mmCIF file of C-alpha atoms in Angstrom:
data_model
loop_
_atom_site.group_PDB
_atom_site.id
_atom_site.type_symbol
_atom_site.label_atom_id
_atom_site.label_comp_id
_atom_site.label_asym_id
_atom_site.label_seq_id
_atom_site.Cartn_x
_atom_site.Cartn_y
_atom_site.Cartn_z
ATOM 1 C CA UNK U 1 143.242 101.189 117.446
ATOM 2 C CA UNK U 2 141.987 98.785 114.801
ATOM 3 C CA UNK U 3 141.328 95.105 115.416
ATOM 4 C CA UNK U 4 144.254 93.955 113.295
ATOM 5 C CA UNK U 5 146.690 96.312 114.987
ATOM 6 C CA UNK U 6 145.544 95.196 118.425
ATOM 7 C CA UNK U 7 146.120 91.575 117.476
ATOM 8 C CA UNK U 8 149.530 92.389 115.955
ATOM 9 C CA UNK U 9 150.582 94.219 119.102
ATOM 10 C CA UNK U 10 149.645 91.179 121.184
ATOM 11 C CA UNK U 11 151.436 88.765 118.830
ATOM 12 C CA UNK U 12 154.533 90.982 118.865
ATOM 13 C CA UNK U 13 154.542 90.840 122.653
ATOM 14 C CA UNK U 14 154.367 87.020 122.520
ATOM 15 C CA UNK U 15 157.171 86.886 119.953
ATOM 16 C CA UNK U 16 159.366 89.027 122.204
ATOM 17 C CA UNK U 17 158.889 86.479 124.995
ATOM 18 C CA UNK U 18 160.570 83.875 122.722
ATOM 19 C CA UNK U 19 157.382 82.027 121.855
ATOM 20 C CA UNK U 20 157.645 79.910 118.708
ATOM 21 C CA UNK U 21 155.817 80.796 115.506
ATOM 22 C CA UNK U 22 153.578 77.737 115.905
ATOM 23 C CA UNK U 23 152.619 78.896 119.399
ATOM 24 C CA UNK U 24 151.694 82.284 117.978
ATOM 25 C CA UNK U 25 149.251 80.552 115.663
ATOM 26 C CA UNK U 26 147.711 78.713 118.612
ATOM 27 C CA UNK U 27 147.132 82.030 120.416
ATOM 28 C CA UNK U 28 145.694 83.552 117.260
ATOM 29 C CA UNK U 29 143.366 80.578 116.791
ATOM 30 C CA UNK U 30 142.074 81.103 120.334
ATOM 31 C CA UNK U 31 141.385 84.778 119.533
ATOM 32 C CA UNK U 32 139.614 83.844 116.304
ATOM 33 C CA UNK U 33 137.399 81.391 118.190
ATOM 34 C CA UNK U 34 135.875 84.270 120.164
ATOM 35 C CA UNK U 35 136.120 87.237 117.824
ATOM 36 C CA UNK U 36 136.499 88.321 114.213
ATOM 37 C CA UNK U 37 138.383 91.072 112.420
ATOM 38 C CA UNK U 38 136.888 94.417 111.400
ATOM 39 C CA UNK U 39 135.429 92.946 108.211
ATOM 40 C CA UNK U 40 133.873 90.031 110.048
ATOM 41 C CA UNK U 41 136.470 87.643 108.643
ATOM 42 C CA UNK U 42 139.051 85.588 110.483
ATOM 43 C CA UNK U 43 142.291 87.321 111.436
ATOM 44 C CA UNK U 44 144.050 84.491 109.596
ATOM 45 C CA UNK U 45 142.744 85.931 106.309
ATOM 46 C CA UNK U 46 144.144 89.406 107.027
ATOM 47 C CA UNK U 47 147.072 90.111 104.674
ATOM 48 C CA UNK U 48 149.027 92.062 107.310
ATOM 49 C CA UNK U 49 148.554 89.283 109.873
ATOM 50 C CA UNK U 50 149.661 86.700 107.303
ATOM 51 C CA UNK U 51 152.814 88.683 106.588
ATOM 52 C CA UNK U 52 153.499 89.027 110.307
ATOM 53 C CA UNK U 53 153.202 85.252 110.820
ATOM 54 C CA UNK U 54 155.543 84.595 107.891
ATOM 55 C CA UNK U 55 158.074 86.999 109.386
ATOM 56 C CA UNK U 56 157.688 85.393 112.813
ATOM 57 C CA UNK U 57 158.459 82.008 111.253
ATOM 58 C CA UNK U 58 161.802 83.379 110.039
ATOM 59 C CA UNK U 59 162.604 84.988 113.395
ATOM 60 C CA UNK U 60 161.548 81.938 115.423
ATOM 61 C CA UNK U 61 161.653 78.991 113.007
ATOM 62 C CA UNK U 62 160.107 75.683 114.096
ATOM 63 C CA UNK U 63 162.543 73.258 115.692
ATOM 64 C CA UNK U 64 162.586 69.588 114.816
ATOM 65 C CA UNK U 65 164.055 67.384 117.502
ATOM 66 C CA UNK U 66 166.252 64.449 116.426
ATOM 67 C CA UNK U 67 164.895 60.931 116.584
ATOM 68 C CA UNK U 68 164.939 59.356 120.074
ATOM 69 C CA UNK U 69 168.408 58.030 120.883
ATOM 70 C CA UNK U 70 167.285 55.254 123.212
ATOM 71 C CA UNK U 71 166.896 51.636 122.123
ATOM 72 C CA UNK U 72 163.532 49.920 122.628
ATOM 73 C CA UNK U 73 165.081 46.428 122.505
ATOM 74 C CA UNK U 74 167.371 47.314 125.407
ATOM 75 C CA UNK U 75 164.485 48.648 127.503
ATOM 76 C CA UNK U 76 162.200 45.677 126.859
ATOM 77 C CA UNK U 77 165.000 43.185 127.507
ATOM 78 C CA UNK U 78 165.863 44.780 130.855
ATOM 79 C CA UNK U 79 162.184 44.962 131.873
ATOM 80 C CA UNK U 80 162.155 41.161 131.681
ATOM 81 C CA UNK U 81 164.847 40.928 134.364
ATOM 82 C CA UNK U 82 165.435 41.935 137.988
ATOM 83 C CA UNK U 83 164.664 44.314 139.625
ATOM 84 C CA UNK U 84 161.436 44.348 137.594
ATOM 85 C CA UNK U 85 160.924 40.583 137.772
ATOM 86 C CA UNK U 86 159.574 38.518 139.340
ATOM 87 C CA UNK U 87 156.845 41.128 139.518
ATOM 88 C CA UNK U 88 155.393 40.069 142.877
ATOM 89 C CA UNK U 89 158.818 40.657 144.465
ATOM 90 C CA UNK U 90 159.569 43.960 142.721
ATOM 91 C CA UNK U 91 159.375 47.153 144.738
ATOM 92 C CA UNK U 92 156.379 49.389 144.118
ATOM 93 C CA UNK U 93 158.719 51.900 142.479
ATOM 94 C CA UNK U 94 160.035 49.364 139.946
ATOM 95 C CA UNK U 95 156.519 48.027 139.311
ATOM 96 C CA UNK U 96 155.284 51.580 138.719
ATOM 97 C CA UNK U 97 158.104 52.420 136.286
ATOM 98 C CA UNK U 98 157.547 49.215 134.316
ATOM 99 C CA UNK U 99 153.776 49.631 134.160
ATOM 100 C CA UNK U 100 153.980 53.286 133.136
ATOM 101 C CA UNK U 101 156.445 52.524 130.339
ATOM 102 C CA UNK U 102 154.553 49.509 128.982
ATOM 103 C CA UNK U 103 151.234 51.362 128.958
ATOM 104 C CA UNK U 104 152.860 54.354 127.245
ATOM 105 C CA UNK U 105 154.718 52.389 124.551
ATOM 106 C CA UNK U 106 151.786 50.103 123.664
ATOM 107 C CA UNK U 107 148.972 52.663 123.810
ATOM 108 C CA UNK U 108 150.851 55.481 121.989
ATOM 109 C CA UNK U 109 148.988 57.965 124.197
ATOM 110 C CA UNK U 110 150.085 61.336 125.518
ATOM 111 C CA UNK U 111 151.169 61.586 129.150
ATOM 112 C CA UNK U 112 148.158 63.796 129.844
ATOM 113 C CA UNK U 113 145.891 60.929 128.761
ATOM 114 C CA UNK U 114 147.781 58.428 130.921
ATOM 115 C CA UNK U 115 147.323 60.741 133.895
ATOM 116 C CA UNK U 116 143.576 60.883 133.215
ATOM 117 C CA UNK U 117 143.105 57.094 133.242
ATOM 118 C CA UNK U 118 140.674 56.107 135.966
ATOM 119 C CA UNK U 119 139.638 53.007 137.907
ATOM 120 C CA UNK U 120 136.148 54.423 138.261
ATOM 121 C CA UNK U 121 133.489 52.138 136.822
ATOM 122 C CA UNK U 122 132.357 51.818 134.046
ATOM 123 C CA UNK U 123 135.548 53.402 132.641
ATOM 124 C CA UNK U 124 137.610 50.246 133.154
ATOM 125 C CA UNK U 125 136.714 46.814 131.819
ATOM 126 C CA UNK U 126 138.820 43.767 132.602
ATOM 127 C CA UNK U 127 138.710 40.935 130.053
ATOM 128 C CA UNK U 128 140.648 37.676 129.846
ATOM 129 C CA UNK U 129 142.814 38.902 126.979
ATOM 130 C CA UNK U 130 142.934 42.658 127.591
ATOM 131 C CA UNK U 131 142.001 45.572 129.812
ATOM 132 C CA UNK U 132 139.943 48.376 128.286
ATOM 133 C CA UNK U 133 140.425 51.755 129.952
ATOM 134 C CA UNK U 134 139.036 55.242 129.416
ATOM 135 C CA UNK U 135 140.013 58.638 130.727
ATOM 136 C CA UNK U 136 138.068 60.455 133.407
ATOM 137 C CA UNK U 137 134.844 61.864 131.877
ATOM 138 C CA UNK U 138 135.876 65.383 132.933
ATOM 139 C CA UNK U 139 139.244 65.141 131.152
ATOM 140 C CA UNK U 140 139.765 67.587 128.296
ATOM 141 C CA UNK U 141 142.130 66.186 125.623
ATOM 142 C CA UNK U 142 144.597 68.320 123.707
ATOM 143 C CA UNK U 143 142.196 68.377 120.759
ATOM 144 C CA UNK U 144 138.559 68.682 121.779
ATOM 145 C CA UNK U 145 136.446 66.849 119.200
ATOM 146 C CA UNK U 146 134.090 63.877 119.009
ATOM 147 C CA UNK U 147 136.991 61.809 117.679
ATOM 148 C CA UNK U 148 139.343 62.621 120.576
ATOM 149 C CA UNK U 149 136.943 62.695 123.557
ATOM 150 C CA UNK U 150 136.363 59.502 125.547
ATOM 151 C CA UNK U 151 138.631 57.310 123.407
ATOM 152 C CA UNK U 152 139.271 53.799 124.712
ATOM 153 C CA UNK U 153 142.768 52.592 125.531
ATOM 154 C CA UNK U 154 143.313 48.902 124.877
ATOM 155 C CA UNK U 155 145.785 47.307 127.303
ATOM 156 C CA UNK U 156 146.859 44.114 125.479
ATOM 157 C CA UNK U 157 147.837 40.701 126.743
ATOM 158 C CA UNK U 158 151.094 39.210 125.474
ATOM 159 C CA UNK U 159 151.610 35.425 125.442
ATOM 160 C CA UNK U 160 148.723 35.079 127.862
ATOM 161 C CA UNK U 161 149.165 31.316 128.253
ATOM 162 C CA UNK U 162 152.892 30.640 127.804
ATOM 163 C CA UNK U 163 153.943 27.037 127.278
ATOM 164 C CA UNK U 164 157.672 27.312 126.575
ATOM 165 C CA UNK U 165 160.558 28.949 128.401
ATOM 166 C CA UNK U 166 160.806 31.615 125.707
ATOM 167 C CA UNK U 167 157.096 32.381 125.907
ATOM 168 C CA UNK U 168 157.243 32.593 129.695
ATOM 169 C CA UNK U 169 160.051 35.119 129.379
ATOM 170 C CA UNK U 170 158.083 37.190 126.868
ATOM 171 C CA UNK U 171 155.001 36.985 129.073
ATOM 172 C CA UNK U 172 156.807 39.251 131.542
ATOM 173 C CA UNK U 173 156.109 42.044 129.039
ATOM 174 C CA UNK U 174 152.358 41.379 129.203
ATOM 175 C CA UNK U 175 150.840 44.832 129.782
ATOM 176 C CA UNK U 176 147.596 43.402 131.135
ATOM 177 C CA UNK U 177 149.602 41.436 133.701
ATOM 178 C CA UNK U 178 151.474 44.572 134.751
ATOM 179 C CA UNK U 179 148.241 46.554 135.067
ATOM 180 C CA UNK U 180 146.587 43.854 137.195
ATOM 181 C CA UNK U 181 149.625 43.615 139.480
ATOM 182 C CA UNK U 182 149.700 47.410 139.790
ATOM 183 C CA UNK U 183 146.020 47.623 140.714
ATOM 184 C CA UNK U 184 146.449 44.912 143.352
ATOM 185 C CA UNK U 185 149.610 46.434 144.874
ATOM 186 C CA UNK U 186 148.149 49.934 145.160
ATOM 187 C CA UNK U 187 144.617 49.134 146.377
ATOM 188 C CA UNK U 188 145.373 49.288 150.134
ATOM 189 C CA UNK U 189 146.881 52.771 150.126
ATOM 190 C CA UNK U 190 145.047 54.268 147.134
ATOM 191 C CA UNK U 191 143.422 57.646 147.907
ATOM 192 C CA UNK U 192 142.080 58.406 144.438
ATOM 193 C CA UNK U 193 140.397 56.720 141.483
ATOM 194 C CA UNK U 194 143.197 57.997 139.223
ATOM 195 C CA UNK U 195 145.009 54.937 137.880
ATOM 196 C CA UNK U 196 148.602 56.078 138.450
ATOM 197 C CA UNK U 197 149.316 57.064 142.055
ATOM 198 C CA UNK U 198 152.405 58.144 143.937
ATOM 199 C CA UNK U 199 154.744 55.608 145.534
ATOM 200 C CA UNK U 200 156.637 58.286 147.514
ATOM 201 C CA UNK U 201 156.242 57.691 151.232
ATOM 202 C CA UNK U 202 154.933 61.193 152.014
ATOM 203 C CA UNK U 203 152.427 61.126 149.111
ATOM 204 C CA UNK U 204 151.649 57.407 149.045
ATOM 205 C CA UNK U 205 148.485 56.618 147.109
ATOM 206 C CA UNK U 206 147.752 60.186 146.070
ATOM 207 C CA UNK U 207 147.100 61.366 142.520
ATOM 208 C CA UNK U 208 150.189 62.358 140.513
ATOM 209 C CA UNK U 209 150.747 65.032 137.897
ATOM 210 C CA UNK U 210 151.460 64.350 134.240
ATOM 211 C CA UNK U 211 154.983 65.661 134.877
ATOM 212 C CA UNK U 212 155.525 62.874 137.402
ATOM 213 C CA UNK U 213 154.336 60.197 134.962
ATOM 214 C CA UNK U 214 156.600 61.649 132.262
ATOM 215 C CA UNK U 215 159.508 61.454 134.712
ATOM 216 C CA UNK U 216 158.678 57.807 135.504
ATOM 217 C CA UNK U 217 158.764 56.860 131.823
ATOM 218 C CA UNK U 218 162.068 58.666 131.288
ATOM 219 C CA UNK U 219 163.512 57.039 134.424
ATOM 220 C CA UNK U 220 162.495 53.583 133.185
ATOM 221 C CA UNK U 221 164.313 54.188 129.896
ATOM 222 C CA UNK U 222 167.431 55.577 131.599
ATOM 223 C CA UNK U 223 167.526 52.838 134.235
ATOM 224 C CA UNK U 224 167.259 50.040 131.653
ATOM 225 C CA UNK U 225 170.086 51.485 129.566
ATOM 226 C CA UNK U 226 172.255 51.843 132.668
ATOM 227 C CA UNK U 227 171.508 48.232 133.633
ATOM 228 C CA UNK U 228 172.592 47.159 130.159
ATOM 229 C CA UNK U 229 175.838 49.135 130.454
ATOM 230 C CA UNK U 230 174.807 51.621 127.778
ATOM 231 C CA UNK U 231 174.024 54.838 129.605
ATOM 232 C CA UNK U 232 172.431 57.585 127.552
ATOM 233 C CA UNK U 233 174.365 60.788 126.942
ATOM 234 C CA UNK U 234 171.215 62.839 127.472
ATOM 235 C CA UNK U 235 167.911 62.214 129.159
ATOM 236 C CA UNK U 236 165.088 60.801 127.017
ATOM 237 C CA UNK U 237 161.703 62.475 126.693
ATOM 238 C CA UNK U 238 158.612 60.554 127.752
ATOM 239 C CA UNK U 239 156.825 61.727 124.598
ATOM 240 C CA UNK U 240 159.371 59.816 122.499
ATOM 241 C CA UNK U 241 157.542 56.569 123.348
ATOM 242 C CA UNK U 242 154.682 57.846 121.205
ATOM 243 C CA UNK U 243 157.019 58.489 118.287
ATOM 244 C CA UNK U 244 159.041 55.293 118.574
ATOM 245 C CA UNK U 245 156.056 53.024 119.203
ATOM 246 C CA UNK U 246 154.181 54.376 116.180
ATOM 247 C CA UNK U 247 157.224 54.057 113.902
ATOM 248 C CA UNK U 248 157.908 50.459 114.960
ATOM 249 C CA UNK U 249 154.257 49.496 114.503
ATOM 250 C CA UNK U 250 154.349 51.014 111.006
ATOM 251 C CA UNK U 251 157.527 49.107 110.099
ATOM 252 C CA UNK U 252 155.795 45.926 111.289
ATOM 253 C CA UNK U 253 153.147 46.529 108.592
ATOM 254 C CA UNK U 254 150.432 47.647 111.015
ATOM 255 C CA UNK U 255 147.813 49.534 108.955
ATOM 256 C CA UNK U 256 148.449 53.237 109.328
ATOM 257 C CA UNK U 257 144.750 53.825 110.020
ATOM 258 C CA UNK U 258 145.006 51.530 113.065
ATOM 259 C CA UNK U 259 148.087 53.389 114.298
ATOM 260 C CA UNK U 260 146.335 56.740 113.965
ATOM 261 C CA UNK U 261 143.273 55.422 115.779
ATOM 262 C CA UNK U 262 145.370 54.074 118.669
ATOM 263 C CA UNK U 263 147.320 57.320 118.968
ATOM 264 C CA UNK U 264 144.171 59.470 118.513
ATOM 265 C CA UNK U 265 145.460 61.134 115.353
ATOM 266 C CA UNK U 266 142.486 62.175 113.257
ATOM 267 C CA UNK U 267 144.739 62.571 110.211
ATOM 268 C CA UNK U 268 147.464 60.357 108.743
ATOM 269 C CA UNK U 269 149.271 63.610 107.944
ATOM 270 C CA UNK U 270 150.026 64.139 111.657
ATOM 271 C CA UNK U 271 151.901 60.829 111.838
ATOM 272 C CA UNK U 272 153.857 61.270 108.616
ATOM 273 C CA UNK U 273 154.874 64.847 109.396
ATOM 274 C CA UNK U 274 155.735 64.736 113.084
ATOM 275 C CA UNK U 275 156.249 61.126 114.172
ATOM 276 C CA UNK U 276 157.611 59.151 111.225
ATOM 277 C CA UNK U 277 161.145 60.398 111.907
ATOM 278 C CA UNK U 278 162.905 57.036 112.326
ATOM 279 C CA UNK U 279 161.434 55.746 109.067
ATOM 280 C CA UNK U 280 162.443 58.882 107.187
ATOM 281 C CA UNK U 281 165.984 58.675 108.561
ATOM 282 C CA UNK U 282 166.298 55.032 107.478
ATOM 283 C CA UNK U 283 165.158 55.888 103.955
ATOM 284 C CA UNK U 284 167.565 58.820 103.766
ATOM 285 C CA UNK U 285 170.415 56.559 104.914
ATOM 286 C CA UNK U 286 169.497 54.045 102.206
ATOM 287 C CA UNK U 287 170.048 56.747 99.580
ATOM 288 C CA UNK U 288 173.653 57.132 100.720
ATOM 289 C CA UNK U 289 174.109 53.360 100.796
ATOM 290 C CA UNK U 290 172.863 53.053 97.210
ATOM 291 C CA UNK U 291 175.397 55.667 96.088
ATOM 292 C CA UNK U 292 178.285 53.821 97.752
ATOM 293 C CA UNK U 293 177.064 50.438 96.501
ATOM 294 C CA UNK U 294 177.456 51.718 92.917
ATOM 295 C CA UNK U 295 181.116 50.666 93.017
ATOM 296 C CA UNK U 296 180.079 47.002 93.315
ATOM 297 C CA UNK U 297 178.054 47.314 90.116
ATOM 298 C CA UNK U 298 180.834 49.143 88.252
ATOM 299 C CA UNK U 299 184.143 48.007 89.807
ATOM 300 C CA UNK U 300 186.120 48.855 86.680
ATOM 301 C CA UNK U 301 184.757 52.367 86.321
ATOM 302 C CA UNK U 302 187.228 53.728 88.829
ATOM 303 C CA UNK U 303 190.995 53.644 88.470
ATOM 304 C CA UNK U 304 191.520 54.903 91.996
ATOM 305 C CA UNK U 305 193.252 52.383 94.220
ATOM 306 C CA UNK U 306 192.176 51.980 97.843
ATOM 307 C CA UNK U 307 194.566 53.461 100.426
ATOM 308 C CA UNK U 308 197.165 51.113 101.858
#
């Protein structure tokens, strides 16, 4: 059996297990990393493999999820209130949910990176205006490259020295403050150097999985909407904080290079293709608005009377 046919048989098996076409390419890339086709070239250059991948894309087309339905203003507003504040009186569960969400939305990092954050020195540095954190040195990011490995995560301060009532209220969203409270509250029962630890009684202080952190972030979003009387029709995804945070930063005129650096995107193309959904939807909606607004510019061009 030839090399190409062996690879095609394997890819066909994966396709039959309902794997997406993009996942097939990931598997093929892993094969290419360790072997080559009969001619010594990459399997990606094989015409028959190319045709197979094109066919797989039609059978299992890529799916694009709709923009996150949850409202960031609602979440942030509720995080400023009870049961999250005052923070020293909040339960460890509420403190954990708030800290996990704030770190996720401001850092734009994947849940796997949040799980890998460590309190082990020198991978955490506490400054007056921020906390600088790094992942565990043994952590392998999704993309293994010099750009992605050992990236710093800047935990910002927000209205560090509030002087007015409004500033004091906004200071409750200070991520550095939340991180410092979280470190202090967990130090007595902590059983690991991993930053995020379990608050469940039977696993108190133990390391948690990335699935648990993702669930915390989703719970924070759901809880805040419920508190505001606007329950979500479907559960949010923790990864949506990465998408929404990046889009809002872009709309606030943050340089796109800074956004990509914070989110560990080596290419601007990644942001524009996969994460700029809210911005694209707003622009598409503006097209429809411009069409409808034409009547204000040409009110006499239509003889149709509005319905009574």
